[in-house]
């Protein structure tokens, strides 16, 4: 409830992709979102009916495909658009990330960030920017991405806590780790094997396989994409509700820990977030949470540095507007 007595709705979409029985298999992603689901309910006041969970476990009826993830996010945004404003929206993603050649003419050598749903229908930084720009004034959209190359996953979001290096890192834990990263070539090779088309243009493959469900970056001609990005920039001057807590920098990888010897698997960043929340019962600012998670990861010897992207105001805002 805010100062005017209006009850804020708390809505969440939680996605975990382990890619079971594939060469890209991970082990901790589903555990991450189940742990976060519990935390949202017990600490942050989210109702069970307002939590949508998508995992690629064999028994899951609705898989976390690109289309299904975007549909779940659209439903969440539509609920906020139909409300009185001030809702708290949350998206947690644990799975593979990748970097793809930029579609922006001004950045021909730059790479853009994307998450990798279970069907490889990539969701890019432009898709998340479009989503954020649809939010009504006063509504927040917080995103945790425990994936490789996750820094910058909301296009044009301001960097608050960015690249960082330390020469005093502890040795890594004695445990099994897998990188939550899929190199561009692996993504391209997989899509090429499905389409049978000989081209290095990833958009061609995505449009062939997914049509209108492919990401904005691949559906729009370059000139239309640039026009859209310009309109997004103009709107950002008025309101920017996006808050991204990334598991690592754009040029780094995130660790998937465990999965062998009977131990419970988890994402290093997701686990660091849970550790910080358990050690600090009170409300934390977004920038405090990210810095504390960095300290946990560095103490344990992980070579990844979480980042924060949001407005100056949201950097000092309380994580998920904790009551």
Coordinates of C-alpha atoms in Angstrom, one line a residue, residues 97-116 122-128 148-156 182-184 187 202 216-218 225-226 229 250-251:
X97 CA 22.7 -15.9 -22.4
X98 CA 24.5 -15.0 -25.6
X99 CA 25.8 -12.0 -27.6
X100 CA 24.9 -11.4 -31.2
X101 CA 26.1 -8.9 -33.8
X102 CA 24.5 -5.5 -33.4
X103 CA 21.7 -4.6 -35.8
X104 CA 22.4 -0.9 -35.2
X105 CA 24.3 0.8 -38.1
X106 CA 26.0 3.1 -35.7
X107 CA 27.6 0.2 -33.9
X108 CA 28.7 -2.3 -36.6
X109 CA 31.3 -3.9 -34.4
X110 CA 29.3 -3.9 -31.2
X111 CA 27.5 -7.0 -29.9
X112 CA 24.0 -7.0 -28.3
X113 CA 22.8 -9.1 -25.4
X114 CA 20.1 -11.8 -25.5
X115 CA 18.7 -14.5 -23.4
X116 CA 18.2 -18.0 -24.8
X122 CA 16.2 -15.3 -28.7
X123 CA 14.8 -12.4 -26.6
X124 CA 17.1 -9.3 -27.0
X125 CA 17.8 -6.1 -25.2
X126 CA 15.5 -4.3 -27.6
X127 CA 12.6 -6.5 -26.7
X128 CA 13.0 -5.7 -23.0
X148 CA 26.1 -14.9 -19.2
X149 CA 26.5 -11.6 -20.9
X150 CA 23.5 -10.2 -19.0
X151 CA 24.9 -6.7 -18.5
X152 CA 22.9 -4.3 -20.6
X153 CA 19.9 -6.6 -21.3
X154 CA 17.5 -3.6 -21.2
X155 CA 18.6 -1.5 -24.1
X156 CA 19.6 2.1 -23.3
X182 CA 26.2 -20.1 -25.5
X183 CA 28.7 -18.6 -28.0
X184 CA 27.1 -17.0 -31.0
X187 CA 23.5 -20.6 -31.4
X202 CA 20.8 -15.2 -37.4
X216 CA 11.8 -7.1 -32.7
X217 CA 15.4 -6.8 -33.7
X218 CA 15.0 -9.5 -36.3
X225 CA 14.4 -0.5 -36.0
X226 CA 16.3 2.7 -35.8
X229 CA 14.9 3.0 -31.0
X250 CA 28.2 -7.8 -20.7
X251 CA 31.6 -9.4 -21.5

